[in-house]
Amino acid sequence: MCGIVGYAGPASTGRSSVLEGGAGPDSGGEALAAVLEGLRRLEYRGYDSAGVALVTGGEDGSERSLSTTKRAGRLARLVEALDAEPLPASSTAIGHTRWATHGGPTDANAHPHTSADGRLAVIHNGIIENYATLKADLQAEGVEFASQTDTEVTAHLLGRAAAAALAEVGADGGPADAGEALAEAMRRVCRELEGAFTLLAVHVDAPGVVVGARRNSPLVVGLGEGANYLGSDVAAFIGRTRSALELGQDQVVRITADDVVVTTFDGAPVTPRAFSVDWDAAAAEKGGYDWYMDKEIHEQPKAVADTLLGRTDASGALVLDELRMDTAVLRRTDKIIVIACGTSAYAGHVAKYAVEHWCRIPVEVELASEFRYRDPVLTERTLVVAISQSGESMDVVMAVRHAREQGAKVLAICNTQGSTIPREADAALYTHAGPEVAVASTKAFLAQITACYLLGLFLAQLRGNMFADEVRTVLRQLHAMPEAVQTVLDRTEEVRELARELVDAKSVLFLGRHVGFPVALEGALKLKELAYLHAEGFAAGELKHGPIALVEEGQPVFVIVPSPDSRDSLHAKVVSNAQEVRARGARTIVIAEDGDDAVLGSADLVIRVPRVPTLMAPLVTVVPLQVFAMEVASAKGLDVDQPRNLAKSVTVE
Ligand code: F6R
């Protein structure tokens, strides 16, 4: 939720803005260019309003001031406004793209918010839980509020605290300079705040300085040459630097063009962990596709291949050194609980089938938002696997904390370096899907399944549940998957046509069994979030226990048919399920393996996927469902990458 960017560096570097058709270097100089570039890359975090604040003036004795522009609507509206009224060049800027919580998406509620004296601007991600009390106190003192946001209290509190700290600069025991005064003000205010927040602030009297703070909400630092950056995640600055610092919980950071200083909220110095970002900027561009989602769907073979890369030794055995978890912990694990949300939870659901089969350890899959409220039974022998693309979903963060407090070990499967979940977990296994910009998750899902499978095989290898050659066989199967996924991608025309035909459908059902069940749930989720269509996924065996009543003439039903090689006549049972709904008037769209002719009698349309081992099937069967949802949304004229009401990184509970 909400994208946050900060820049401190030269006012002009001669490089031009990457923003096509607007807000070029004539407006706001390098600071604005850097911040808008970051916001464009972070727009997936929230897109109902956007704004920037720059500290401008001061050269040749001109008066310094704060220049703020903000607009409700997409980032493009802000860029139009900046084009119409260019801002002076600046070396200090902050920018924000909002996902509204307190107060609707209006110009007034857009960030930045300014202090009463107009000298400080602040942007915020998260929720200030005690804002109502703070606001009432401020109002009682005569402070007037210009917005309905919780954020505005921080602008007023910081404005006052900064004025006081700036007045103490140079005094005995006072801050050493204006930048330190602003940092001190931030620390004072943060100690008063409750809830989740990332805050960035600039002040007219602290030119060249951006101060940030974080509690339960993400913030990373980008280290450039002669310029430094702050961002909600590394995507904010990957066009400029890949060198980054992780910030911990309850820390304040002050950046200038050539310095980064981090402290706790109490002022104790902190040495942050440095890391190098392995995403490149091109990966976060559309690369000729109409939608990021389309591009990301097409990147799935690479996402799987990259997640497998470097995880076997010369003998072909699986090595997961990066886990850095005591193998004794993994050996004694007697239960695994997967915690995740949305698509990531479905990846965990798929993994359950494989991990239980390979390791003989019971696996529970729990929605992270429900986990801690049911008082789960956790012991030091429980391994909690937290799956998250962003590494920031607050529901998962809170579940991770709960699990650790209860003595369980937590292993994070995550796609985003420098994010909170792997940092707070006991161990981390990264997926290498690259930046996922479209709000709907696609390539991360395939990469998560791949990483979960690696973990499952590693456990089986370590605990002796599988022989080395069995592990190698499955690894070979996994290594063959990028090609199989590519085959599906090469055949999407039929599903695209179907989507255009079904554009007016009122409801679509998805049926699957075994690993096909979470795929059915994922297919339905994609369609809901992108095409705003009623869609439900069911375990095909549950059909007769109720959902079949939904079926009426013409009802589109996707049926994910398992391989004819599956155990326990699963294939025949799902084919029967397809027949049952078809007999009641459903239009069945059957996803089946090449050569599986047994489905022909129960299908109105067969979408073919290559023949792969049963446990690998989700990696291919989900792809037509992703394409279908994208294409229905596109045919309806909807914004595929930024569906209504959603944000990619859900950093509030
Ligand atoms: C659906 C989708 C969401 C996310 C969920 C978890 O397309 O993107 O359901 O999967 O919000 O997000 P992460 O994986 O970032 O924790």
XYZ file of C-alpha atoms and ligand atoms in Angstrom:
669
model
C 0.000 0.000 0.000
C 1.266 3.463 -0.854
C 4.539 3.945 -2.661
C 7.145 6.161 -1.082
C 10.251 7.683 -2.685
C 12.880 10.121 -1.420
C 15.885 11.682 -3.150
C 18.865 13.684 -1.923
C 21.504 14.543 -4.505
C 22.508 17.062 -7.101
C 19.830 19.317 -8.524
C 20.952 18.542 -12.034
C 22.998 15.727 -13.502
C 22.211 16.426 -17.126
C 20.350 13.135 -17.471
C 16.826 13.397 -18.665
C 13.686 12.148 -17.070
C 12.649 8.610 -17.905
C 9.039 9.639 -17.808
C 7.743 9.637 -21.318
C 5.850 12.721 -22.299
C 6.018 14.727 -19.142
C 7.805 16.229 -16.185
C 11.148 16.296 -17.929
C 14.244 17.869 -16.428
C 12.847 21.368 -16.884
C 10.481 20.709 -14.044
C 12.003 20.098 -10.655
C 15.428 19.049 -11.940
C 17.017 15.793 -10.961
C 15.146 15.453 -7.680
C 11.772 15.430 -9.360
C 12.983 13.184 -12.172
C 14.277 10.622 -9.666
C 11.146 10.754 -7.545
C 8.740 10.458 -10.474
C 10.765 7.589 -11.892
C 10.500 5.853 -8.533
C 6.781 6.561 -8.251
C 6.158 5.164 -11.698
C 7.854 1.943 -10.634
C 5.946 1.884 -7.350
C 2.555 2.884 -8.710
C 1.409 -0.722 -8.293
C 1.456 -0.139 -4.542
C -1.397 2.347 -4.700
C -2.811 4.458 -7.424
C -5.648 6.628 -6.279
C -3.622 9.800 -5.873
C -0.038 10.992 -6.072
C 2.058 13.930 -4.978
C 5.548 15.359 -4.567
C 7.257 17.925 -2.376
C 10.548 19.619 -3.256
C 12.717 21.983 -1.272
C 13.459 24.670 -3.836
C 15.319 27.988 -4.047
C 18.284 29.020 -1.947
C 20.707 29.517 -4.826
C 22.113 33.005 -5.299
C 20.468 34.114 -2.107
C 16.943 33.360 -3.358
C 14.486 32.439 -0.672
C 14.041 28.723 -0.070
C 10.580 27.282 -0.017
C 8.591 24.125 -0.206
C 6.974 23.308 -3.560
C 4.192 20.770 -3.339
C 2.006 19.377 -6.105
C -0.556 16.622 -5.583
C -3.490 15.236 -7.458
C -6.205 12.652 -6.978
C -6.085 9.944 -9.638
C -3.262 8.135 -11.373
C 0.313 9.331 -11.479
C -0.279 10.610 -15.013
C -2.529 13.342 -13.582
C 0.248 14.527 -11.312
C 2.663 14.565 -14.250
C 0.184 16.650 -16.265
C -0.033 19.134 -13.407
C 3.756 19.325 -13.159
C 3.977 19.884 -16.884
C 1.427 22.657 -16.726
C 3.185 24.325 -13.820
C 6.840 23.263 -13.747
C 8.659 23.392 -10.434
C 12.121 24.908 -9.952
C 15.117 22.542 -9.912
C 15.813 20.918 -6.588
C 18.203 18.575 -4.856
C 15.728 17.289 -2.273
C 12.398 15.663 -2.945
C 9.853 13.174 -1.676
C 7.019 11.567 -3.611
C 4.031 9.399 -2.818
C 1.465 7.288 -4.570
C -1.537 6.560 -2.378
C -3.907 3.712 -1.582
C -6.532 5.493 0.480
C -7.290 4.369 4.030
C -8.356 7.481 5.959
C -10.246 9.861 3.715
C -11.213 9.295 0.092
C -8.920 9.812 -2.884
C -9.113 13.607 -3.233
C -6.492 16.268 -3.947
C -6.673 17.372 -0.310
C -6.119 13.888 1.061
C -3.251 13.144 -1.329
C 0.221 13.272 0.198
C 2.468 15.168 0.921
C 0.887 16.945 3.863
C 2.460 20.088 5.218
C 2.982 21.526 8.676
C 1.074 24.577 9.840
C 4.090 26.836 9.131
C 4.332 25.425 5.593
C 8.030 24.589 6.060
C 7.835 20.821 6.383
C 6.245 18.188 4.146
C 5.612 14.581 5.037
C 4.473 11.441 3.224
C 3.250 8.297 4.917
C 2.449 4.661 4.356
C 0.514 2.713 6.975
C -2.001 3.696 9.612
C -1.389 5.926 12.632
C -3.634 4.160 15.092
C -3.672 6.907 17.735
C -4.235 9.681 15.203
C -7.702 10.532 16.533
C -6.380 11.412 20.000
C -3.418 13.282 18.571
C -5.680 15.171 16.198
C -8.094 16.144 18.973
C -5.187 17.466 21.070
C -3.849 19.484 18.147
C -7.285 20.867 17.320
C -7.777 21.846 20.947
C -4.622 23.912 20.538
C -6.087 25.615 17.482
C -4.378 23.646 14.705
C -6.511 23.516 11.573
C -6.604 20.405 9.447
C -6.823 20.468 5.676
C -7.485 16.761 5.083
C -9.276 13.751 6.525
C -6.112 11.679 6.700
C -4.401 10.180 9.719
C -1.134 11.360 8.153
C -1.773 15.037 8.640
C -1.245 14.777 12.412
C 2.340 13.736 11.717
C 2.859 16.812 9.521
C 1.788 19.090 12.364
C 3.655 17.194 15.054
C 6.802 17.012 12.957
C 6.529 20.670 11.990
C 6.502 21.654 15.654
C 9.196 19.208 16.697
C 11.415 20.316 13.801
C 10.989 23.988 14.659
C 12.018 23.223 18.249
C 14.986 21.034 17.240
C 16.164 23.539 14.626
C 16.142 26.233 17.269
C 18.502 24.075 19.366
C 21.082 23.549 16.583
C 24.557 24.326 17.849
C 23.336 24.821 21.434
C 24.827 22.737 24.198
C 23.511 19.181 23.723
C 21.458 20.312 20.718
C 21.583 18.784 17.250
C 24.802 19.389 15.290
C 23.124 20.657 12.164
C 19.748 21.159 10.508
C 19.670 17.614 9.079
C 20.290 16.116 12.498
C 17.605 18.440 13.914
C 15.102 17.060 11.427
C 16.134 13.504 12.331
C 15.779 14.317 16.024
C 12.298 15.733 15.386
C 11.385 12.534 13.566
C 12.596 10.409 16.481
C 10.621 12.457 18.985
C 7.421 12.200 16.984
C 7.808 8.505 16.188
C 7.993 7.730 19.881
C 4.512 9.229 20.215
C 2.957 7.344 17.320
C 1.180 4.027 17.437
C 0.428 1.732 14.528
C 2.259 1.044 11.308
C 4.096 3.727 9.459
C 6.794 4.664 7.065
C 7.300 8.418 7.103
C 9.525 10.621 4.955
C 9.949 14.316 5.618
C 11.742 17.299 4.099
C 12.113 20.742 5.625
C 12.867 24.099 4.057
C 15.564 24.747 6.658
C 17.255 21.391 6.083
C 17.969 21.542 2.342
C 19.614 18.490 0.835
C 18.252 16.229 3.594
C 15.462 13.655 3.585
C 14.584 11.970 6.851
C 12.670 8.697 7.031
C 11.338 6.375 9.711
C 9.767 2.976 9.763
C 7.698 0.841 12.080
C 5.826 -2.185 10.724
C 5.959 -0.750 7.237
C 8.676 -1.000 4.603
C 11.529 1.372 3.806
C 14.859 0.690 2.104
C 17.801 2.916 1.244
C 19.419 3.097 -2.206
C 23.078 4.118 -2.276
C 23.884 6.004 -5.468
C 26.977 7.840 -6.610
C 26.591 11.376 -5.367
C 22.913 10.757 -4.599
C 20.985 8.594 -2.159
C 17.442 7.317 -2.277
C 14.680 6.045 -0.033
C 11.929 3.779 -1.265
C 9.117 1.516 -0.126
C 10.972 -1.174 -1.985
C 14.023 -1.447 -4.170
C 11.968 -0.987 -7.350
C 11.903 2.716 -6.417
C 15.550 3.135 -7.339
C 16.673 0.139 -9.416
C 16.922 2.427 -12.447
C 19.689 4.281 -10.606
C 21.468 1.978 -8.195
C 21.512 -1.646 -7.138
C 23.351 -1.000 -3.924
C 20.983 -0.915 -0.973
C 20.615 -0.924 2.806
C 17.985 -2.715 4.836
C 16.352 -0.761 7.638
C 15.108 -2.485 10.761
C 12.050 -2.001 12.872
C 11.751 1.348 14.697
C 14.612 3.063 12.932
C 15.138 6.572 11.617
C 17.307 7.321 8.599
C 18.721 10.601 7.350
C 20.054 10.803 3.821
C 22.014 13.522 2.066
C 23.737 13.325 -1.329
C 26.771 11.622 0.189
C 25.771 10.310 3.590
C 23.319 7.920 5.242
C 22.867 7.889 9.015
C 20.609 5.375 10.756
C 19.531 5.350 14.389
C 16.865 3.760 16.536
C 13.866 5.815 17.626
C 15.907 6.512 20.778
C 18.867 7.847 18.839
C 21.234 4.908 19.257
C 23.418 4.471 16.152
C 22.653 1.502 13.908
C 24.747 -0.138 11.212
C 22.264 -1.297 8.601
C 22.814 -4.442 6.551
C 23.972 -3.750 2.992
C 22.792 -5.843 0.064
C 22.983 -5.801 -3.657
C 19.734 -5.851 -5.610
C 19.659 -8.608 -8.200
C 16.801 -7.124 -10.243
C 17.604 -4.953 -13.197
C 15.701 -1.913 -14.304
C 14.698 -3.419 -17.666
C 12.883 -6.178 -15.783
C 10.577 -3.547 -14.341
C 9.663 -2.110 -17.755
C 6.787 -3.222 -19.988
C 9.197 -4.322 -22.701
C 6.746 -3.860 -25.584
C 3.782 -5.620 -23.953
C 0.522 -3.757 -23.459
C 0.395 -4.832 -19.844
C 2.978 -5.668 -17.210
C 0.852 -8.693 -16.456
C 1.209 -10.007 -19.998
C 4.944 -9.506 -19.820
C 5.122 -11.192 -16.431
C 3.071 -14.152 -17.662
C 5.600 -14.518 -20.458
C 8.476 -14.318 -18.008
C 7.270 -17.418 -16.166
C 9.645 -19.892 -17.812
C 12.519 -17.646 -16.734
C 11.085 -17.176 -13.231
C 11.031 -20.954 -12.732
C 14.476 -21.425 -14.300
C 16.021 -18.618 -12.236
C 14.510 -19.975 -9.037
C 16.150 -23.323 -9.762
C 19.461 -21.777 -10.732
C 22.505 -22.564 -8.636
C 20.663 -24.822 -6.233
C 22.341 -28.085 -7.140
C 25.964 -29.126 -6.738
C 28.202 -30.814 -9.307
C 26.772 -34.220 -8.386
C 23.225 -32.970 -8.961
C 22.335 -32.990 -5.249
C 20.243 -30.194 -3.877
C 22.087 -27.508 -1.893
C 20.263 -24.696 -0.150
C 23.168 -23.089 1.704
C 21.474 -19.703 1.635
C 18.816 -21.007 4.036
C 21.245 -20.661 6.907
C 18.987 -22.689 9.154
C 20.432 -25.249 11.477
C 19.817 -28.585 9.801
C 19.034 -30.029 13.249
C 15.933 -27.813 13.257
C 14.837 -29.141 9.889
C 15.522 -32.722 10.909
C 13.390 -32.539 14.014
C 10.471 -30.694 12.359
C 7.270 -32.623 12.973
C 4.781 -30.209 11.419
C 4.875 -27.514 8.775
C 2.430 -24.630 8.731
C 2.374 -22.489 5.620
C 1.167 -18.938 6.211
C 0.439 -16.645 3.308
C -2.285 -14.610 1.625
C -4.084 -14.786 -1.712
C -2.115 -16.263 -4.549
C 0.859 -16.982 -2.302
C -1.412 -19.075 -0.068
C -2.508 -21.069 -3.121
C 1.158 -21.717 -3.926
C 1.455 -23.085 -0.397
C -1.638 -25.169 -0.950
C -0.070 -26.720 -4.050
C 3.153 -27.353 -2.131
C 1.286 -29.207 0.629
C 0.558 -32.098 -1.729
C 4.197 -32.415 -2.753
C 5.815 -31.851 0.630
C 3.570 -34.314 2.464
C 4.163 -36.864 -0.261
C 7.941 -36.444 -0.294
C 8.678 -35.774 3.372
C 5.830 -37.434 5.259
C 5.518 -34.326 7.430
C 1.997 -32.988 7.969
C 1.551 -29.626 6.280
C -1.199 -27.169 7.175
C -1.908 -24.170 4.999
C -3.341 -21.220 6.820
C -4.389 -17.785 5.660
C -2.004 -15.457 7.439
C -4.861 -13.133 8.399
C -6.549 -15.947 10.337
C -3.480 -17.657 11.748
C -2.852 -15.945 15.037
C -6.520 -15.548 15.894
C -7.114 -19.274 16.118
C -4.420 -19.812 18.740
C -2.467 -22.294 16.610
C -0.591 -25.146 18.245
C 3.071 -24.294 17.726
C 6.102 -25.902 19.246
C 9.822 -25.629 18.666
C 9.412 -28.543 16.270
C 6.957 -26.639 14.089
C 8.394 -25.110 10.953
C 6.353 -22.154 9.784
C 6.851 -21.348 6.116
C 5.831 -17.783 5.290
C 5.314 -17.254 1.569
C 5.182 -13.719 0.234
C 6.083 -12.111 -3.061
C 6.434 -8.633 -1.598
C 7.806 -9.681 1.765
C 5.601 -6.945 3.223
C 2.039 -8.266 3.552
C 1.178 -7.127 7.041
C -0.999 -10.152 7.727
C 2.015 -12.351 7.068
C 4.373 -10.128 9.066
C 2.085 -10.369 12.104
C 1.698 -14.124 11.688
C 5.490 -14.514 11.473
C 5.905 -12.570 14.691
C 3.264 -14.631 16.427
C 4.865 -17.896 15.306
C 8.297 -16.821 16.517
C 6.914 -15.620 19.848
C 5.389 -19.071 20.313
C 8.768 -20.713 19.740
C 8.310 -21.962 16.177
C 11.016 -21.504 13.565
C 10.036 -19.422 10.574
C 11.347 -19.838 7.069
C 10.406 -17.159 4.535
C 9.930 -17.825 0.832
C 10.102 -14.400 -0.665
C 10.751 -12.531 -3.907
C 11.824 -9.130 -2.624
C 15.216 -8.524 -1.098
C 15.424 -6.133 1.785
C 11.804 -6.710 2.740
C 10.438 -7.286 6.216
C 9.372 -10.942 6.167
C 12.730 -12.527 5.251
C 14.443 -10.092 7.607
C 12.287 -11.130 10.549
C 12.259 -14.845 9.719
C 14.830 -17.328 11.000
C 15.765 -18.273 7.458
C 14.918 -17.248 3.923
C 14.735 -18.889 0.550
C 14.386 -16.371 -2.271
C 12.359 -16.866 -5.391
C 14.020 -15.247 -8.388
C 11.002 -14.089 -10.331
C 12.313 -10.528 -10.716
C 10.134 -7.510 -10.018
C 6.428 -8.230 -10.277
C 4.737 -4.949 -11.140
C 1.220 -5.969 -12.187
C -1.018 -6.096 -9.152
C -2.219 -9.603 -10.013
C 0.450 -12.108 -9.150
C 1.535 -14.538 -11.880
C 5.224 -15.290 -12.199
C 5.664 -15.091 -8.428
C 3.142 -17.948 -8.086
C 5.155 -20.259 -10.312
C 8.394 -19.240 -8.627
C 6.852 -19.846 -5.180
C 5.720 -23.342 -6.122
C 9.213 -24.017 -7.456
C 10.866 -22.748 -4.274
C 8.463 -24.734 -2.070
C 9.285 -27.845 -4.074
C 13.001 -27.188 -3.585
C 12.394 -26.876 0.125
C 10.346 -30.086 0.178
C 13.009 -32.003 -1.714
C 15.706 -30.592 0.527
C 13.827 -31.763 3.618
C 13.268 -35.173 2.079
C 16.976 -35.410 1.192
C 18.062 -34.271 4.637
C 15.699 -36.520 6.544
C 16.282 -39.508 4.316
C 12.700 -39.757 3.065
C 13.898 -39.959 -0.516
C 16.922 -41.552 -2.089
C 19.407 -39.267 -3.820
C 18.419 -40.546 -7.248
C 14.731 -39.916 -6.477
C 15.529 -36.323 -5.548
C 17.546 -35.979 -8.737
C 14.650 -37.318 -10.808
C 12.263 -34.710 -9.412
C 14.858 -31.992 -9.896
C 15.171 -33.035 -13.529
C 11.391 -32.804 -13.829
C 11.501 -29.319 -12.357
C 14.267 -28.281 -14.732
C 12.080 -29.377 -17.639
C 9.236 -27.112 -16.531
C 10.382 -23.817 -18.084
C 10.129 -25.438 -21.496
C 6.712 -26.912 -20.699
C 5.454 -23.509 -19.521
C 6.798 -21.956 -22.706
C 4.819 -24.492 -24.727
C 1.632 -23.341 -23.015
C 2.531 -19.717 -23.691
C 3.019 -20.484 -27.349
C -0.547 -21.757 -27.529
C -2.617 -19.065 -25.861
C -4.556 -17.829 -28.894
C -7.450 -20.190 -28.252
C -7.873 -19.081 -24.643
C -7.639 -15.433 -25.671
C -10.429 -15.982 -28.196
C -12.516 -17.733 -25.569
C -12.034 -14.790 -23.214
C -13.253 -12.330 -25.825
C -16.277 -14.541 -26.384
C -17.074 -14.796 -22.671
C -16.610 -11.118 -21.976
C -20.254 -10.743 -20.917
C -20.351 -13.843 -18.709
C -21.857 -13.143 -15.303
C -20.097 -15.927 -13.483
C -17.404 -18.514 -14.153
C -16.711 -21.638 -12.103
C -13.440 -23.543 -11.783
C -13.131 -27.169 -10.716
C -10.013 -29.100 -9.803
C -8.862 -31.928 -7.582
C -5.605 -32.651 -5.775
C -3.057 -30.054 -7.024
C -5.704 -28.916 -9.499
C -7.847 -27.654 -6.607
C -5.603 -24.707 -5.623
C -5.186 -24.014 -9.339
C -8.988 -23.733 -9.589
C -8.978 -21.319 -6.644
C -6.229 -19.287 -8.276
C -8.065 -19.191 -11.609
C -11.142 -17.824 -9.845
C -9.137 -15.258 -7.874
C -7.484 -13.951 -11.041
C -10.848 -13.510 -12.724
C -12.405 -11.760 -9.726
C -9.602 -9.299 -9.228
C -9.009 -8.450 -12.881
C -12.383 -8.748 -14.590
C -14.611 -7.994 -11.557
C -16.553 -11.123 -12.378
C -18.153 -13.532 -9.978
C -15.897 -16.564 -10.019
C -15.604 -19.529 -7.680
C -13.094 -22.328 -7.464
C -14.177 -25.682 -6.031
C -12.667 -29.009 -5.217
C -14.372 -31.019 -7.937
C -15.340 -33.698 -5.436
C -17.310 -31.140 -3.435
C -19.503 -30.312 -6.370
C -22.303 -32.666 -5.469
C -22.255 -31.408 -1.891
C -23.751 -28.086 -2.900
C -22.079 -25.991 -5.584
C -23.619 -27.948 -8.459
C -26.823 -26.054 -7.715
C -25.161 -23.004 -9.245
C -24.931 -24.634 -12.644
C -27.480 -23.482 -15.194
C -27.691 -23.421 -18.967
C -24.600 -21.879 -20.529
C -22.652 -21.496 -17.238
C -18.935 -21.518 -18.144
C -17.054 -24.066 -16.025
C -13.316 -24.599 -16.284
C -12.317 -28.123 -15.345
C -8.665 -28.817 -14.590
C -8.216 -32.457 -15.452
C -5.275 -34.300 -13.900
C -2.974 -36.527 -15.877
C -4.397 -39.917 -16.915
C -1.368 -41.286 -14.989
C -2.621 -39.879 -11.655
C -3.236 -42.253 -8.825
C -6.566 -43.480 -7.511
C -8.571 -42.940 -10.721
C -8.405 -39.223 -10.115
C -8.470 -38.540 -13.815
C -11.635 -40.537 -14.385
C -13.301 -38.894 -11.390
C -12.632 -35.382 -12.638
C -13.791 -36.303 -16.140
C -17.025 -37.537 -14.532
C -17.346 -34.240 -12.682
C -17.059 -32.429 -16.010
C -19.778 -34.648 -17.401
C -22.016 -33.983 -14.439
C -21.943 -30.227 -14.898
C -22.222 -30.509 -18.662
C -25.307 -32.680 -18.279
C -26.841 -29.771 -16.380
C -26.204 -27.289 -19.145
C -22.716 -26.023 -18.260
C -20.328 -25.035 -20.978
C -17.220 -26.982 -20.012
C -13.752 -25.699 -20.785
C -11.452 -28.547 -19.998
C -7.749 -28.138 -19.395
C -6.171 -31.458 -20.234
C -2.864 -32.967 -21.246
C -1.833 -33.488 -24.835
C -3.134 -36.831 -26.014
C -5.770 -37.194 -23.289
C -8.711 -38.037 -25.521
C -10.830 -39.360 -22.677
C -11.906 -35.768 -21.977
C -13.386 -35.193 -25.423
C -16.852 -36.452 -24.564
C -17.214 -34.100 -21.615
C -15.685 -30.923 -23.022
C -17.122 -28.079 -25.064
C -13.589 -26.851 -25.489
C -10.307 -28.538 -24.625
C -7.293 -26.416 -23.795
C -4.198 -28.513 -24.123
C -1.159 -28.436 -21.883
C 1.959 -30.547 -22.268
C 2.233 -33.840 -20.463
C 4.107 -33.376 -17.178
C 4.344 -35.346 -13.908
C 1.280 -34.926 -11.672
C 2.916 -32.696 -9.064
C 4.326 -30.404 -11.761
C 0.938 -29.878 -13.404
C 0.003 -26.620 -11.587
C 2.946 -24.897 -13.260
C 1.323 -25.447 -16.641
C -2.411 -25.615 -15.913
C -2.554 -22.224 -14.211
C -1.123 -20.402 -17.227
C -4.229 -20.528 -19.470
C -6.296 -19.335 -16.481
C -4.018 -16.324 -15.981
C -4.237 -15.485 -19.684
C -8.014 -15.938 -19.657
C -8.503 -13.507 -16.756
C -6.158 -10.937 -18.290
C -7.880 -11.164 -21.639
C -11.425 -10.862 -20.234
C -10.347 -7.754 -18.308
C -8.664 -6.313 -21.351
C -11.701 -7.017 -23.557
C -13.858 -5.231 -20.978
C -11.598 -2.203 -21.276
C -10.372 -2.517 -17.691
C -6.947 -1.662 -16.365
C -5.285 -5.053 -16.171
C -2.260 -3.916 -14.205
C -4.036 -1.806 -11.650
C -7.460 -3.281 -10.876
C -9.879 -1.225 -8.843
C -9.601 -1.114 -5.057
C -6.436 -3.206 -4.946
C -2.808 -2.531 -4.162
C 0.014 -4.918 -4.712
C 1.648 -4.751 -1.372
C -0.893 -4.953 1.434
C 0.981 -3.347 4.286
C -2.000 -2.885 6.592
C -3.916 -5.638 8.384
C -3.470 -11.922 -6.319
C -2.468 -11.275 -5.504
C -2.639 -11.289 -4.035
C -1.292 -11.579 -3.352
C -1.439 -11.446 -1.835
C -0.156 -11.784 -1.122
O -3.160 -11.837 -7.670
O -1.535 -10.710 -6.011
O -3.606 -12.207 -3.644
O -0.867 -12.854 -3.708
O -1.816 -10.130 -1.525
O 0.861 -10.909 -1.448
P 2.355 -11.243 -1.084
O 2.730 -12.480 -1.804
O 3.142 -10.056 -1.554
O 2.422 -11.430 0.401
